[in-house]
Amino acid sequence: MLTGELVLLKTSHRDKVREFIVKVSDDQLHTDFGIIELSSLADKVPGDTVVSHKGQEFTIQRPKMPDFFRHAKRTGAPMMPKDIGMIIAYTGLNKNDVVLDAGTGSGILTMYLGSIAKRVVTYEVRDDFVGVARKNVENAGLDNVELRCGDIVEEIKNLDEKFDVITLDTQNSKDVIPHVRNVLYPGGFLATYSPFFEQTKEIRDAIEAANFYEVMTFECSEREISFSSRGTRPSTSKVGHTGFITIARA
Ligand SMILES: C[S@@+](CC[C@H](N)C(=O)[O-])C[C@H]1O[C@@H](n2cnc3c(N)ncnc32)[C@H](O)[C@@H]1O
């Protein structure tokens, strides 16, 4: 692993997996299971192990987005991976795209967008939430995300840049939509996320008034299957309703 690279350290204790995301550096990681010199990770590769001063063995992996998602600090209502996956798939997000995103919240969707897109500009009206999101984005090692504190309803009117994809997860997305086409490239995608039917209808009305194409609204349900010695069946604890996704094209 290279100096400055992020590393996922995993160890088992009493049948439970404990994990830490660290950076290869001259620092130390202090855990219940002993101290690890992080410089000792420099000559390792994924799959190798490192041993703490108390003799506890940790395996070394490269952290991926699901690890950053699990470790992220949360405020408000972060988007779930099932919905994030749909937005990424239906907007066709790729490495050349520049994205406008609002509201940032704790930056969960923002992190996933940043892990794929060329650049992400994200707006959040609460500066304490911007602080949380900034930490999550930095912890995920992303340097292509620009976090701005501001009200997207006003800020979008003053933007002089165009975007390939715009994602809106705010209570007032309907007030942003009339301005979206001014900053979205022709053929670019808008994706909105809204928990209520009423809010979603307002978004649809605003999208229709702004003459978008290829409009569709859906919700994504996720059904986990549980496997046990007694049999195989859908899990009884499931993720219920989260939100409705609306996709539209300029
Ligand atoms: C549901 S959360 C977003 C969650 C985020 N997508 C995530 O995955 O972590 C909605 C956020 O929008 C912010 N917000 C609401 N109105 C806004 C506005 N007009 N401009 C910018 N942010 C706004 C709220 O403060 C809140 O943090």
PDB file of C-alpha atoms and ligand atoms in Angstrom:
ATOM      1  CA  MET A   1       0.000   0.000   0.000  1.00  0.00           C
ATOM      2  CA  LEU A   2       1.228   3.542  -0.717  1.00  0.00           C
ATOM      3  CA  THR A   3       1.760   6.304   1.847  1.00  0.00           C
ATOM      4  CA  GLY A   4      -1.507   8.277   2.098  1.00  0.00           C
ATOM      5  CA  GLU A   5      -3.583   5.376   0.766  1.00  0.00           C
ATOM      6  CA  LEU A   6      -6.742   4.342   2.651  1.00  0.00           C
ATOM      7  CA  VAL A   7      -6.725   0.870   4.197  1.00  0.00           C
ATOM      8  CA  LEU A   8      -9.503  -1.238   5.735  1.00  0.00           C
ATOM      9  CA  LEU A   9      -8.273  -3.232   8.745  1.00  0.00           C
ATOM     10  CA  LYS A  10     -10.503  -6.120   9.864  1.00  0.00           C
ATOM     11  CA  THR A  11     -10.233  -8.376  12.875  1.00  0.00           C
ATOM     12  CA  SER A  12     -12.490 -10.889  14.602  1.00  0.00           C
ATOM     13  CA  HIS A  13     -13.263 -10.790  18.294  1.00  0.00           C
ATOM     14  CA  ARG A  14     -15.781 -13.124  19.988  1.00  0.00           C
ATOM     15  CA  ASP A  15     -17.319 -13.982  16.569  1.00  0.00           C
ATOM     16  CA  LYS A  16     -17.783 -10.273  15.769  1.00  0.00           C
ATOM     17  CA  VAL A  17     -15.892  -8.485  13.020  1.00  0.00           C
ATOM     18  CA  ARG A  18     -14.371  -5.149  14.063  1.00  0.00           C
ATOM     19  CA  GLU A  19     -13.067  -2.842  11.358  1.00  0.00           C
ATOM     20  CA  PHE A  20     -11.177   0.413  10.997  1.00  0.00           C
ATOM     21  CA  ILE A  21     -10.484   2.663   8.006  1.00  0.00           C
ATOM     22  CA  VAL A  22      -7.030   4.232   8.305  1.00  0.00           C
ATOM     23  CA  LYS A  23      -4.467   6.000   6.153  1.00  0.00           C
ATOM     24  CA  VAL A  24      -0.915   4.726   5.616  1.00  0.00           C
ATOM     25  CA  SER A  25       1.109   7.303   7.579  1.00  0.00           C
ATOM     26  CA  ASP A  26       3.498   7.774  10.503  1.00  0.00           C
ATOM     27  CA  ASP A  27       0.558   7.731  12.964  1.00  0.00           C
ATOM     28  CA  GLN A  28      -0.592   4.932  15.251  1.00  0.00           C
ATOM     29  CA  LEU A  29      -4.030   3.276  15.434  1.00  0.00           C
ATOM     30  CA  HIS A  30      -5.090   2.680  19.052  1.00  0.00           C
ATOM     31  CA  THR A  31      -7.702  -0.094  19.416  1.00  0.00           C
ATOM     32  CA  ASP A  32      -9.068  -2.288  22.235  1.00  0.00           C
ATOM     33  CA  PHE A  33      -6.873  -4.968  20.722  1.00  0.00           C
ATOM     34  CA  GLY A  34      -3.619  -3.029  20.837  1.00  0.00           C
ATOM     35  CA  ILE A  35      -1.674  -0.451  18.860  1.00  0.00           C
ATOM     36  CA  ILE A  36      -0.807  -0.684  15.166  1.00  0.00           C
ATOM     37  CA  GLU A  37       1.984   1.358  13.572  1.00  0.00           C
ATOM     38  CA  LEU A  38       0.348   2.622  10.377  1.00  0.00           C
ATOM     39  CA  SER A  39       3.737   3.000   8.659  1.00  0.00           C
ATOM     40  CA  SER A  40       3.988  -0.817   8.809  1.00  0.00           C
ATOM     41  CA  LEU A  41       1.171  -1.015   6.222  1.00  0.00           C
ATOM     42  CA  ALA A  42       3.407   0.550   3.563  1.00  0.00           C
ATOM     43  CA  ASP A  43       5.029  -2.697   2.460  1.00  0.00           C
ATOM     44  CA  LYS A  44       1.768  -4.714   2.513  1.00  0.00           C
ATOM     45  CA  VAL A  45      -0.765  -5.666  -0.175  1.00  0.00           C
ATOM     46  CA  PRO A  46      -4.492  -6.489   0.193  1.00  0.00           C
ATOM     47  CA  GLY A  47      -4.835  -9.914   1.800  1.00  0.00           C
ATOM     48  CA  ASP A  48      -1.723  -9.477   3.988  1.00  0.00           C
ATOM     49  CA  THR A  49      -2.049  -9.196   7.750  1.00  0.00           C
ATOM     50  CA  VAL A  50      -0.638  -6.869  10.382  1.00  0.00           C
ATOM     51  CA  VAL A  51      -0.284  -7.673  14.107  1.00  0.00           C
ATOM     52  CA  SER A  52      -0.944  -5.216  16.959  1.00  0.00           C
ATOM     53  CA  HIS A  53       1.449  -4.848  19.901  1.00  0.00           C
ATOM     54  CA  LYS A  54      -0.928  -7.141  21.851  1.00  0.00           C
ATOM     55  CA  GLY A  55      -0.647  -9.855  19.198  1.00  0.00           C
ATOM     56  CA  GLN A  56      -4.095  -9.346  17.556  1.00  0.00           C
ATOM     57  CA  GLU A  57      -4.053 -10.037  13.816  1.00  0.00           C
ATOM     58  CA  PHE A  58      -5.804  -7.690  11.366  1.00  0.00           C
ATOM     59  CA  THR A  59      -6.361  -8.399   7.674  1.00  0.00           C
ATOM     60  CA  ILE A  60      -5.672  -5.671   5.142  1.00  0.00           C
ATOM     61  CA  GLN A  61      -8.133  -4.689   2.394  1.00  0.00           C
ATOM     62  CA  ARG A  62      -8.792  -1.697   0.160  1.00  0.00           C
ATOM     63  CA  PRO A  63     -11.951   0.066   1.447  1.00  0.00           C
ATOM     64  CA  LYS A  64     -14.842   0.326  -1.054  1.00  0.00           C
ATOM     65  CA  MET A  65     -17.979   2.474  -1.129  1.00  0.00           C
ATOM     66  CA  PRO A  66     -20.054   0.056   1.043  1.00  0.00           C
ATOM     67  CA  ASP A  67     -17.351   0.394   3.734  1.00  0.00           C
ATOM     68  CA  PHE A  68     -17.446   4.215   3.556  1.00  0.00           C
ATOM     69  CA  PHE A  69     -21.276   4.012   3.668  1.00  0.00           C
ATOM     70  CA  ARG A  70     -21.163   1.890   6.861  1.00  0.00           C
ATOM     71  CA  HIS A  71     -18.583   4.139   8.514  1.00  0.00           C
ATOM     72  CA  ALA A  72     -20.152   7.498   7.506  1.00  0.00           C
ATOM     73  CA  LYS A  73     -21.562   9.837  10.150  1.00  0.00           C
ATOM     74  CA  ARG A  74     -25.266  10.416   9.535  1.00  0.00           C
ATOM     75  CA  THR A  75     -27.558  13.421   9.836  1.00  0.00           C
ATOM     76  CA  GLY A  76     -31.159  13.613   8.659  1.00  0.00           C
ATOM     77  CA  ALA A  77     -32.324  10.917   6.283  1.00  0.00           C
ATOM     78  CA  PRO A  78     -29.452   9.568   4.185  1.00  0.00           C
ATOM     79  CA  MET A  79     -30.297   7.884   0.903  1.00  0.00           C
ATOM     80  CA  MET A  80     -30.111   4.084   0.856  1.00  0.00           C
ATOM     81  CA  PRO A  81     -27.886   2.132  -1.568  1.00  0.00           C
ATOM     82  CA  LYS A  82     -30.901   0.663  -3.426  1.00  0.00           C
ATOM     83  CA  ASP A  83     -32.065   4.161  -4.394  1.00  0.00           C
ATOM     84  CA  ILE A  84     -28.546   5.434  -5.082  1.00  0.00           C
ATOM     85  CA  GLY A  85     -28.004   2.469  -7.418  1.00  0.00           C
ATOM     86  CA  MET A  86     -31.171   3.316  -9.350  1.00  0.00           C
ATOM     87  CA  ILE A  87     -30.164   6.973  -9.743  1.00  0.00           C
ATOM     88  CA  ILE A  88     -26.711   5.988 -10.993  1.00  0.00           C
ATOM     89  CA  ALA A  89     -28.152   3.427 -13.432  1.00  0.00           C
ATOM     90  CA  TYR A  90     -30.972   5.564 -14.851  1.00  0.00           C
ATOM     91  CA  THR A  91     -28.863   8.716 -15.281  1.00  0.00           C
ATOM     92  CA  GLY A  92     -26.043   6.652 -16.816  1.00  0.00           C
ATOM     93  CA  LEU A  93     -23.571   8.510 -14.595  1.00  0.00           C
ATOM     94  CA  ASN A  94     -20.001   8.107 -15.834  1.00  0.00           C
ATOM     95  CA  LYS A  95     -16.449   9.330 -15.267  1.00  0.00           C
ATOM     96  CA  ASN A  96     -16.789  12.303 -17.653  1.00  0.00           C
ATOM     97  CA  ASP A  97     -19.889  13.730 -15.975  1.00  0.00           C
ATOM     98  CA  VAL A  98     -20.051  16.876 -13.853  1.00  0.00           C
ATOM     99  CA  VAL A  99     -22.883  16.666 -11.311  1.00  0.00           C
ATOM    100  CA  LEU A 100     -24.925  19.256  -9.418  1.00  0.00           C
ATOM    101  CA  ASP A 101     -26.369  17.782  -6.207  1.00  0.00           C
ATOM    102  CA  ALA A 102     -28.647  19.189  -3.425  1.00  0.00           C
ATOM    103  CA  GLY A 103     -29.264  18.896  -0.497  1.00  0.00           C
ATOM    104  CA  THR A 104     -26.061  17.319   0.584  1.00  0.00           C
ATOM    105  CA  GLY A 105     -27.337  16.148   4.005  1.00  0.00           C
ATOM    106  CA  SER A 106     -24.602  13.876   5.373  1.00  0.00           C
ATOM    107  CA  GLY A 107     -23.264  13.439   1.859  1.00  0.00           C
ATOM    108  CA  ILE A 108     -24.129   9.786   1.356  1.00  0.00           C
ATOM    109  CA  LEU A 109     -25.460  10.157  -2.205  1.00  0.00           C
ATOM    110  CA  THR A 110     -22.740  12.758  -2.825  1.00  0.00           C
ATOM    111  CA  MET A 111     -19.995  10.260  -1.943  1.00  0.00           C
ATOM    112  CA  TYR A 112     -21.317   7.650  -4.367  1.00  0.00           C
ATOM    113  CA  LEU A 113     -21.673  10.285  -7.114  1.00  0.00           C
ATOM    114  CA  GLY A 114     -18.122  11.463  -6.418  1.00  0.00           C
ATOM    115  CA  SER A 115     -16.759   7.908  -6.625  1.00  0.00           C
ATOM    116  CA  ILE A 116     -17.918   7.723 -10.271  1.00  0.00           C
ATOM    117  CA  ALA A 117     -18.231  11.235 -11.722  1.00  0.00           C
ATOM    118  CA  LYS A 118     -15.476  13.631 -12.821  1.00  0.00           C
ATOM    119  CA  ARG A 119     -16.660  16.318 -10.403  1.00  0.00           C
ATOM    120  CA  VAL A 120     -19.577  16.974  -8.034  1.00  0.00           C
ATOM    121  CA  VAL A 121     -20.827  20.366  -6.817  1.00  0.00           C
ATOM    122  CA  THR A 122     -23.198  19.934  -3.879  1.00  0.00           C
ATOM    123  CA  TYR A 123     -25.327  22.467  -1.961  1.00  0.00           C
ATOM    124  CA  GLU A 124     -26.567  22.181   1.623  1.00  0.00           C
ATOM    125  CA  VAL A 125     -28.466  24.928   3.431  1.00  0.00           C
ATOM    126  CA  ARG A 126     -27.255  23.953   6.942  1.00  0.00           C
ATOM    127  CA  ASP A 127     -23.591  24.609   7.640  1.00  0.00           C
ATOM    128  CA  ASP A 128     -23.453  21.997  10.452  1.00  0.00           C
ATOM    129  CA  PHE A 129     -24.547  19.377   7.895  1.00  0.00           C
ATOM    130  CA  VAL A 130     -21.907  20.642   5.440  1.00  0.00           C
ATOM    131  CA  GLY A 131     -19.321  19.918   8.168  1.00  0.00           C
ATOM    132  CA  VAL A 132     -20.540  16.337   8.593  1.00  0.00           C
ATOM    133  CA  ALA A 133     -20.637  15.769   4.832  1.00  0.00           C
ATOM    134  CA  ARG A 134     -17.147  17.255   4.393  1.00  0.00           C
ATOM    135  CA  LYS A 135     -15.760  14.760   6.921  1.00  0.00           C
ATOM    136  CA  ASN A 136     -17.512  11.832   5.200  1.00  0.00           C
ATOM    137  CA  VAL A 137     -16.281  12.917   1.763  1.00  0.00           C
ATOM    138  CA  GLU A 138     -12.699  13.357   3.041  1.00  0.00           C
ATOM    139  CA  ASN A 139     -12.793  10.014   4.856  1.00  0.00           C
ATOM    140  CA  ALA A 140     -13.770   8.399   1.559  1.00  0.00           C
ATOM    141  CA  GLY A 141     -10.644   9.917  -0.012  1.00  0.00           C
ATOM    142  CA  LEU A 142     -12.590  12.005  -2.565  1.00  0.00           C
ATOM    143  CA  ASP A 143     -11.001  15.219  -3.840  1.00  0.00           C
ATOM    144  CA  ASN A 144     -13.450  15.922  -6.690  1.00  0.00           C
ATOM    145  CA  VAL A 145     -16.400  17.051  -4.507  1.00  0.00           C
ATOM    146  CA  GLU A 146     -17.030  20.765  -3.925  1.00  0.00           C
ATOM    147  CA  LEU A 147     -19.259  21.323  -0.876  1.00  0.00           C
ATOM    148  CA  ARG A 148     -21.090  24.659  -0.840  1.00  0.00           C
ATOM    149  CA  CYS A 149     -23.311  26.046   1.901  1.00  0.00           C
ATOM    150  CA  GLY A 150     -26.387  27.698   0.393  1.00  0.00           C
ATOM    151  CA  ASP A 151     -30.040  27.501  -0.575  1.00  0.00           C
ATOM    152  CA  ILE A 152     -30.215  25.712  -3.931  1.00  0.00           C
ATOM    153  CA  VAL A 153     -33.492  27.500  -4.780  1.00  0.00           C
ATOM    154  CA  GLU A 154     -31.531  30.775  -4.919  1.00  0.00           C
ATOM    155  CA  GLU A 155     -28.044  29.508  -5.839  1.00  0.00           C
ATOM    156  CA  ILE A 156     -29.148  27.713  -9.017  1.00  0.00           C
ATOM    157  CA  LYS A 157     -30.226  31.064 -10.497  1.00  0.00           C
ATOM    158  CA  ASN A 158     -26.624  32.378 -10.269  1.00  0.00           C
ATOM    159  CA  LEU A 159     -24.701  29.343 -11.549  1.00  0.00           C
ATOM    160  CA  ASP A 160     -22.716  30.011 -14.725  1.00  0.00           C
ATOM    161  CA  GLU A 161     -21.633  26.386 -15.212  1.00  0.00           C
ATOM    162  CA  LYS A 162     -23.525  23.566 -16.977  1.00  0.00           C
ATOM    163  CA  PHE A 163     -23.940  20.032 -15.645  1.00  0.00           C
ATOM    164  CA  ASP A 164     -24.477  16.543 -17.103  1.00  0.00           C
ATOM    165  CA  VAL A 165     -26.566  15.254 -14.196  1.00  0.00           C
ATOM    166  CA  ILE A 166     -28.551  17.076 -11.489  1.00  0.00           C
ATOM    167  CA  THR A 167     -29.744  15.267  -8.353  1.00  0.00           C
ATOM    168  CA  LEU A 168     -32.262  16.900  -5.990  1.00  0.00           C
ATOM    169  CA  ASP A 169     -33.087  15.504  -2.555  1.00  0.00           C
ATOM    170  CA  THR A 170     -34.600  18.547  -0.825  1.00  0.00           C
ATOM    171  CA  GLN A 171     -38.018  19.394   0.561  1.00  0.00           C
ATOM    172  CA  ASN A 172     -38.420  22.173  -2.037  1.00  0.00           C
ATOM    173  CA  SER A 173     -37.175  20.468  -5.214  1.00  0.00           C
ATOM    174  CA  LYS A 174     -40.273  21.714  -7.070  1.00  0.00           C
ATOM    175  CA  ASP A 175     -39.009  25.296  -6.677  1.00  0.00           C
ATOM    176  CA  VAL A 176     -35.596  24.349  -8.110  1.00  0.00           C
ATOM    177  CA  ILE A 177     -36.927  22.521 -11.193  1.00  0.00           C
ATOM    178  CA  PRO A 178     -38.015  25.661 -13.156  1.00  0.00           C
ATOM    179  CA  HIS A 179     -34.298  26.678 -13.233  1.00  0.00           C
ATOM    180  CA  VAL A 180     -32.756  23.268 -13.920  1.00  0.00           C
ATOM    181  CA  ARG A 181     -32.789  23.438 -17.724  1.00  0.00           C
ATOM    182  CA  ASN A 182     -30.657  26.623 -17.648  1.00  0.00           C
ATOM    183  CA  VAL A 183     -27.760  24.678 -16.091  1.00  0.00           C
ATOM    184  CA  LEU A 184     -28.306  21.162 -17.499  1.00  0.00           C
ATOM    185  CA  TYR A 185     -26.790  20.211 -20.866  1.00  0.00           C
ATOM    186  CA  PRO A 186     -29.350  19.160 -23.489  1.00  0.00           C
ATOM    187  CA  GLY A 187     -29.689  15.375 -23.098  1.00  0.00           C
ATOM    188  CA  GLY A 188     -28.577  15.583 -19.469  1.00  0.00           C
ATOM    189  CA  PHE A 189     -30.548  13.918 -16.679  1.00  0.00           C
ATOM    190  CA  LEU A 190     -32.404  15.226 -13.648  1.00  0.00           C
ATOM    191  CA  ALA A 191     -33.052  12.795 -10.766  1.00  0.00           C
ATOM    192  CA  THR A 192     -35.247  13.767  -7.823  1.00  0.00           C
ATOM    193  CA  TYR A 193     -35.932  11.861  -4.627  1.00  0.00           C
ATOM    194  CA  SER A 194     -39.050  12.519  -2.543  1.00  0.00           C
ATOM    195  CA  PRO A 195     -40.551  10.530   0.337  1.00  0.00           C
ATOM    196  CA  PHE A 196     -44.216  11.573  -0.098  1.00  0.00           C
ATOM    197  CA  PHE A 197     -46.775  11.114  -2.889  1.00  0.00           C
ATOM    198  CA  GLU A 198     -47.879  14.755  -2.576  1.00  0.00           C
ATOM    199  CA  GLN A 199     -44.308  16.066  -2.944  1.00  0.00           C
ATOM    200  CA  THR A 200     -43.712  13.712  -5.874  1.00  0.00           C
ATOM    201  CA  LYS A 201     -46.849  14.981  -7.661  1.00  0.00           C
ATOM    202  CA  GLU A 202     -45.599  18.571  -7.249  1.00  0.00           C
ATOM    203  CA  ILE A 203     -42.249  17.526  -8.712  1.00  0.00           C
ATOM    204  CA  ARG A 204     -44.004  15.853 -11.683  1.00  0.00           C
ATOM    205  CA  ASP A 205     -46.080  19.001 -12.293  1.00  0.00           C
ATOM    206  CA  ALA A 206     -42.935  21.182 -12.215  1.00  0.00           C
ATOM    207  CA  ILE A 207     -41.139  18.784 -14.595  1.00  0.00           C
ATOM    208  CA  GLU A 208     -44.077  18.835 -17.008  1.00  0.00           C
ATOM    209  CA  ALA A 209     -44.201  22.641 -16.936  1.00  0.00           C
ATOM    210  CA  ALA A 210     -40.471  22.764 -17.737  1.00  0.00           C
ATOM    211  CA  ASN A 211     -40.857  20.479 -20.812  1.00  0.00           C
ATOM    212  CA  PHE A 212     -38.533  17.616 -19.885  1.00  0.00           C
ATOM    213  CA  TYR A 213     -38.469  14.333 -21.850  1.00  0.00           C
ATOM    214  CA  GLU A 214     -38.389  10.639 -20.874  1.00  0.00           C
ATOM    215  CA  VAL A 215     -39.990  11.293 -17.491  1.00  0.00           C
ATOM    216  CA  MET A 216     -40.617   8.379 -15.150  1.00  0.00           C
ATOM    217  CA  THR A 217     -41.323   7.968 -11.443  1.00  0.00           C
ATOM    218  CA  PHE A 218     -40.815   4.740  -9.514  1.00  0.00           C
ATOM    219  CA  GLU A 219     -39.904   3.291  -6.169  1.00  0.00           C
ATOM    220  CA  CYS A 220     -37.406   0.518  -5.636  1.00  0.00           C
ATOM    221  CA  SER A 221     -38.127  -2.248  -3.159  1.00  0.00           C
ATOM    222  CA  GLU A 222     -35.365  -4.432  -1.817  1.00  0.00           C
ATOM    223  CA  ARG A 223     -36.155  -7.907  -0.473  1.00  0.00           C
ATOM    224  CA  GLU A 224     -33.316  -9.636   1.323  1.00  0.00           C
ATOM    225  CA  ILE A 225     -33.380 -13.437   1.454  1.00  0.00           C
ATOM    226  CA  SER A 226     -32.403 -15.071   4.734  1.00  0.00           C
ATOM    227  CA  PHE A 227     -30.673 -18.458   4.831  1.00  0.00           C
ATOM    228  CA  SER A 228     -30.763 -20.586   7.990  1.00  0.00           C
ATOM    229  CA  SER A 229     -30.688 -24.242   9.023  1.00  0.00           C
ATOM    230  CA  ARG A 230     -34.522 -24.180   9.126  1.00  0.00           C
ATOM    231  CA  GLY A 231     -34.940 -22.952   5.561  1.00  0.00           C
ATOM    232  CA  THR A 232     -34.672 -20.151   3.073  1.00  0.00           C
ATOM    233  CA  ARG A 233     -37.175 -17.294   2.901  1.00  0.00           C
ATOM    234  CA  PRO A 234     -37.466 -13.504   2.515  1.00  0.00           C
ATOM    235  CA  SER A 235     -36.049 -11.805   5.583  1.00  0.00           C
ATOM    236  CA  THR A 236     -38.712 -10.681   8.084  1.00  0.00           C
ATOM    237  CA  SER A 237     -36.830  -7.439   8.789  1.00  0.00           C
ATOM    238  CA  LYS A 238     -36.880  -5.522   5.540  1.00  0.00           C
ATOM    239  CA  VAL A 239     -36.157  -1.996   4.337  1.00  0.00           C
ATOM    240  CA  GLY A 240     -39.656  -0.537   3.881  1.00  0.00           C
ATOM    241  CA  HIS A 241     -40.617   2.577   1.934  1.00  0.00           C
ATOM    242  CA  THR A 242     -37.822   5.104   1.518  1.00  0.00           C
ATOM    243  CA  GLY A 243     -38.701   7.475  -1.326  1.00  0.00           C
ATOM    244  CA  PHE A 244     -39.885   7.921  -4.897  1.00  0.00           C
ATOM    245  CA  ILE A 245     -37.347   8.553  -7.632  1.00  0.00           C
ATOM    246  CA  THR A 246     -38.250  10.690 -10.636  1.00  0.00           C
ATOM    247  CA  ILE A 247     -35.953  10.732 -13.652  1.00  0.00           C
ATOM    248  CA  ALA A 248     -36.293  13.304 -16.439  1.00  0.00           C
ATOM    249  CA  ARG A 249     -34.177  14.309 -19.422  1.00  0.00           C
ATOM    250  CA  ALA A 250     -33.502  17.779 -20.814  1.00  0.00           C
TER     251      ALA A 250
HETATM  252  C1  LIG B   1     -32.982  14.088   2.947  1.00  0.00           C
HETATM  253  S1  LIG B   1     -31.612  15.101   3.209  1.00  0.00           S
HETATM  254  C2  LIG B   1     -30.501  14.674   1.924  1.00  0.00           C
HETATM  255  C3  LIG B   1     -29.783  13.380   2.166  1.00  0.00           C
HETATM  256  C4  LIG B   1     -28.646  13.138   1.200  1.00  0.00           C
HETATM  257  N1  LIG B   1     -29.109  12.953  -0.155  1.00  0.00           N
HETATM  258  C5  LIG B   1     -27.833  11.926   1.621  1.00  0.00           C
HETATM  259  O1  LIG B   1     -27.841  10.892   0.910  1.00  0.00           O
HETATM  260  O2  LIG B   1     -27.178  11.997   2.683  1.00  0.00           O
HETATM  261  C6  LIG B   1     -32.196  16.656   2.641  1.00  0.00           C
HETATM  262  C7  LIG B   1     -31.210  17.780   2.892  1.00  0.00           C
HETATM  263  O3  LIG B   1     -31.561  18.897   2.100  1.00  0.00           O
HETATM  264  C8  LIG B   1     -31.227  20.068   2.814  1.00  0.00           C
HETATM  265  N2  LIG B   1     -31.993  21.161   2.195  1.00  0.00           N
HETATM  266  C9  LIG B   1     -33.322  21.418   2.311  1.00  0.00           C
HETATM  267  N3  LIG B   1     -33.664  22.479   1.551  1.00  0.00           N
HETATM  268  C10 LIG B   1     -32.532  22.898   0.937  1.00  0.00           C
HETATM  269  C11 LIG B   1     -32.224  23.955   0.009  1.00  0.00           C
HETATM  270  N4  LIG B   1     -33.168  24.771  -0.415  1.00  0.00           N
HETATM  271  N5  LIG B   1     -30.949  24.085  -0.423  1.00  0.00           N
HETATM  272  C12 LIG B   1     -29.968  23.250   0.008  1.00  0.00           C
HETATM  273  N6  LIG B   1     -30.195  22.237   0.894  1.00  0.00           N
HETATM  274  C13 LIG B   1     -31.457  22.058   1.340  1.00  0.00           C
HETATM  275  C14 LIG B   1     -31.630  19.729   4.248  1.00  0.00           C
HETATM  276  O4  LIG B   1     -30.986  20.575   5.181  1.00  0.00           O
HETATM  277  C15 LIG B   1     -31.195  18.263   4.334  1.00  0.00           C
HETATM  278  O5  LIG B   1     -29.892  18.154   4.848  1.00  0.00           O
END
